[in-house]
XYZ file of C-alpha atoms in Angstrom:
306
model
C 1.507 21.264 0.809
C -1.826 21.868 -0.656
C -3.399 19.229 -2.727
C -6.299 18.582 -4.808
C -8.753 15.795 -4.534
C -5.760 13.276 -3.632
C -5.715 10.540 -1.105
C -3.342 11.061 1.983
C -0.834 8.666 0.621
C 1.210 9.300 -2.238
C 0.320 7.102 -5.573
C 3.772 7.045 -7.690
C 1.484 6.393 -10.572
C -0.963 8.860 -10.311
C 0.331 11.953 -8.596
C 3.527 14.324 -9.157
C 4.331 17.554 -8.626
C 2.501 20.183 -10.474
C 4.200 21.834 -13.120
C 4.407 25.373 -13.221
C 1.563 27.673 -14.399
C -0.420 24.187 -14.604
C -3.755 23.746 -12.751
C -4.835 21.282 -10.524
C -7.334 19.569 -13.378
C -8.248 16.401 -12.135
C -6.057 16.257 -9.103
C -3.816 14.125 -10.308
C -0.656 16.420 -8.826
C 0.225 18.066 -5.841
C 1.697 21.455 -4.871
C 4.828 21.735 -2.480
C 4.461 25.182 -1.062
C 7.892 25.210 0.573
C 9.649 25.323 -3.110
C 7.082 26.208 -5.753
C 4.499 28.762 -6.246
C 3.679 28.893 -9.990
C 2.330 25.042 -9.635
C -0.338 25.985 -6.984
C -2.871 27.576 -8.634
C -5.387 28.279 -6.189
C -3.066 29.656 -3.768
C -0.613 31.156 -6.117
C -1.741 34.632 -5.272
C -1.965 33.792 -1.140
C 1.761 32.347 -1.386
C 3.165 34.867 -3.201
C 1.781 37.656 -0.625
C 3.219 35.203 2.191
C 6.499 34.820 0.884
C 6.520 38.772 -0.034
C 5.794 39.551 3.556
C 8.304 36.823 4.489
C 10.868 38.811 2.489
C 9.813 42.176 4.001
C 10.256 40.881 7.899
C 13.485 38.947 7.094
C 15.299 42.028 5.877
C 13.873 44.130 9.463
C 15.138 40.889 11.535
C 18.101 40.548 9.916
C 18.817 44.780 10.255
C 17.875 44.069 13.912
C 20.225 41.442 14.659
C 22.909 42.679 12.808
C 22.632 45.882 14.947
C 22.459 43.932 18.112
C 25.252 41.791 17.329
C 27.126 44.604 16.008
C 26.731 46.843 19.591
C 27.611 43.326 21.488
C 30.893 42.804 19.861
C 32.207 46.526 19.433
C 30.579 48.330 22.350
C 30.315 46.029 24.887
C 33.688 44.559 23.711
C 32.042 40.545 23.974
C 33.903 37.866 21.692
C 32.466 35.081 19.642
C 34.746 32.424 20.684
C 35.392 32.426 24.807
C 38.671 32.644 26.816
C 39.971 29.924 28.775
C 42.768 30.674 31.109
C 41.863 27.751 33.598
C 41.971 25.461 30.753
C 38.868 24.160 31.836
C 37.478 24.050 28.098
C 38.039 22.551 24.861
C 38.723 23.517 21.621
C 35.379 24.088 20.519
C 34.214 27.260 23.190
C 31.685 29.650 21.405
C 29.844 32.336 23.012
C 26.168 31.549 23.502
C 24.417 34.367 22.696
C 26.962 35.783 20.306
C 27.373 33.193 18.540
C 23.361 32.561 18.353
C 23.315 35.876 17.241
C 25.713 35.268 14.110
C 24.461 32.246 12.738
C 20.920 33.795 12.969
C 21.744 36.665 11.469
C 22.837 34.002 8.668
C 19.714 32.009 8.883
C 17.589 35.570 8.340
C 19.706 36.410 5.523
C 19.356 32.926 3.826
C 15.552 33.111 3.869
C 15.622 36.219 2.910
C 17.354 35.139 -0.324
C 15.458 32.107 -0.778
C 12.001 34.084 -0.568
C 13.719 36.432 -3.329
C 14.662 33.179 -5.604
C 11.015 31.782 -4.686
C 9.609 35.173 -5.923
C 11.468 35.406 -9.222
C 11.545 31.596 -10.254
C 15.405 32.366 -10.503
C 15.724 28.608 -9.120
C 13.372 26.221 -11.376
C 15.408 22.756 -10.421
C 13.685 20.852 -7.171
C 16.947 19.782 -6.066
C 18.615 23.222 -5.606
C 15.073 24.535 -4.091
C 15.190 21.778 -1.684
C 18.707 21.824 -0.635
C 18.570 25.936 -0.532
C 15.192 25.302 2.041
C 17.071 22.869 4.123
C 20.395 24.853 4.525
C 18.601 27.850 5.925
C 17.066 25.876 8.513
C 20.091 23.812 9.445
C 21.953 26.899 10.073
C 19.335 27.998 12.682
C 19.666 24.161 14.292
C 23.423 25.125 14.178
C 22.783 28.432 16.334
C 21.019 25.970 19.001
C 23.975 23.655 18.902
C 25.887 26.564 19.601
C 24.226 27.896 22.158
C 23.748 24.478 24.071
C 28.047 24.286 23.821
C 28.290 27.475 25.089
C 25.420 26.922 27.809
C 27.396 23.926 29.075
C 30.977 26.168 29.454
C 28.920 28.473 31.147
C 28.391 26.378 34.640
C 32.571 26.181 35.000
C 33.975 23.643 37.208
C 35.202 26.259 39.898
C 31.957 27.986 40.149
C 30.934 24.321 40.898
C 33.170 23.921 43.634
C 32.550 27.194 45.215
C 28.725 26.752 45.202
C 29.139 23.052 47.230
C 31.598 24.410 49.673
C 30.558 27.854 50.550
C 27.168 28.238 49.567
C 24.679 29.962 52.107
C 21.383 29.368 50.423
C 18.605 27.591 51.984
C 18.463 24.898 48.843
C 20.592 22.159 49.308
C 23.902 21.536 47.185
C 23.763 18.883 44.080
C 26.501 17.892 42.509
C 25.951 19.198 38.754
C 27.632 16.782 36.162
C 28.930 18.736 33.448
C 30.837 16.507 30.439
C 34.792 16.640 29.824
C 36.076 18.634 27.055
C 36.672 15.851 24.556
C 32.978 15.216 25.236
C 31.929 18.505 24.327
C 34.087 19.037 21.598
C 32.890 15.383 19.910
C 29.459 16.337 21.036
C 29.584 19.464 19.458
C 31.200 18.536 16.245
C 28.409 15.716 15.896
C 25.440 18.417 16.491
C 27.053 20.800 14.238
C 28.895 18.486 11.263
C 26.088 15.879 11.514
C 22.966 17.689 10.461
C 24.860 19.618 7.740
C 26.005 16.691 6.309
C 23.003 14.069 6.895
C 20.101 16.893 6.251
C 21.577 18.248 3.299
C 22.230 14.927 1.583
C 18.618 13.869 2.020
C 17.262 17.084 0.783
C 19.588 16.475 -2.351
C 18.149 12.735 -3.017
C 14.594 13.837 -2.351
C 14.932 16.754 -4.861
C 16.576 14.216 -7.590
C 13.565 12.312 -7.216
C 11.247 14.662 -7.434
C 12.732 16.124 -10.555
C 12.491 12.880 -12.111
C 9.081 12.439 -11.291
C 9.807 9.239 -8.850
C 7.516 10.298 -6.134
C 7.385 7.062 -4.543
C 11.166 7.058 -3.571
C 10.920 10.960 -2.853
C 8.832 10.056 -0.286
C 10.946 7.563 0.997
C 13.884 9.967 1.154
C 11.482 12.892 2.585
C 10.358 10.933 5.243
C 14.134 9.641 6.452
C 14.770 13.222 6.374
C 12.244 15.002 8.269
C 12.781 11.814 10.746
C 16.434 12.866 10.908
C 15.053 16.715 11.825
C 13.321 15.502 15.007
C 16.558 13.323 15.999
C 18.576 16.296 16.233
C 16.241 18.516 17.325
C 15.189 16.467 20.460
C 19.002 16.329 20.855
C 19.398 19.581 21.138
C 16.249 20.403 23.389
C 17.050 17.932 25.874
C 20.832 19.328 26.575
C 19.260 22.871 26.436
C 16.615 21.514 29.306
C 19.173 19.976 31.282
C 21.794 22.507 31.270
C 19.703 25.608 31.335
C 17.844 24.571 34.281
C 21.367 23.539 36.434
C 23.028 27.224 35.101
C 19.410 28.555 36.638
C 19.756 26.824 40.007
C 23.199 28.294 40.298
C 22.294 31.639 39.062
C 19.548 32.028 41.774
C 22.048 30.555 44.386
C 24.269 33.284 43.695
C 21.876 35.918 44.247
C 20.378 34.358 47.583
C 24.040 34.198 48.696
C 25.037 37.721 47.528
C 21.746 39.189 49.338
C 22.667 36.630 52.356
C 26.056 38.260 52.636
C 24.794 41.772 52.822
C 27.844 43.180 50.844
C 26.060 43.891 47.350
C 24.254 47.219 46.679
C 20.422 46.666 45.689
C 21.361 47.724 41.561
C 24.424 44.439 41.589
C 21.019 42.301 43.036
C 18.852 44.366 40.495
C 21.258 43.717 37.526
C 21.947 39.749 38.039
C 18.059 39.007 38.550
C 17.947 40.852 34.981
C 20.628 38.634 33.577
C 18.541 35.662 35.140
C 15.439 36.688 33.584
C 17.244 37.291 30.115
C 18.569 33.645 30.241
C 15.123 32.060 31.223
C 13.686 33.900 28.111
C 16.468 33.093 25.803
C 16.273 29.265 26.934
C 12.451 29.004 26.640
C 12.884 30.463 22.986
C 15.279 28.367 22.335
C 13.165 25.020 23.631
C 10.017 26.574 21.577
C 11.850 26.993 18.367
C 13.922 23.169 18.307
C 9.836 21.773 19.355
C 8.319 23.718 16.544
C 11.170 22.542 14.066
C 10.938 19.064 15.517
C 6.627 19.263 15.534
C 6.630 20.390 12.253
C 9.003 18.080 10.752
C 7.164 14.738 12.081
C 4.054 16.259 11.191
C 5.376 16.613 7.792
C 5.963 12.864 8.181
C 2.244 12.244 8.793
C 1.315 14.476 6.256
C 2.790 12.115 3.759
C 0.758 9.198 5.269
C 3.365 7.395 7.595
């Protein structure tokens, strides 16, 4: 968000969203660069270049993610939904990496379409732009949610039992809390459907008030909107940290037991360690992505003088 000579707090009687093609003039309007380009005369050239780069980058990343997903599902034979022969899982059991890739493929594709719409001025309504902008990131948030659910089920109860009774690791065995399948299903439904319903609704309401030049009410709903973003991001992040660290401990213990037994080849141990490093990298990436989303939304609220 860039402004003219305006204060940090919105004033409904003095500040409105700059109309398309209108300069700041006396500084009594502000420009929302998330959903507006032509109302930002001082920054329009820079923003057009920025969104053009974003469009190209999204296209390249979309091709890469699509290729990786096709390779994992066709060549490697990985499924999007995990099998449950021991009946230890609930109804909602996504494979973490595959579903994460699928949803982020949709996220990047939607960001690509959004950038094209913004550059071409295909959409002019603030309500539609706010909704489209929010839907793209809601998909990304959903990818973190399904990765978390898949991560929870990656630590099966049967493995925990073997770990506690037959481990030769020097680390003391600890009880790992795993929620029941019904709780996981309920939690998964909450972190998936909750953001889709609430965040997109708040985006529509704030956009409608912006279209009607009612900045005071728009400010209130934008605040609620982005505080809700922080709420969902922090819930998912805490879950990723807890279950990611538990799964990492189980894999480390398994590697130590494999080395202790002396029956595993160096290649097998190397593959296990490579898998552990991949898990750590993906977990760090997901946590940093969730923190970045949460920080951005809280900063946005601060920017509005909260």
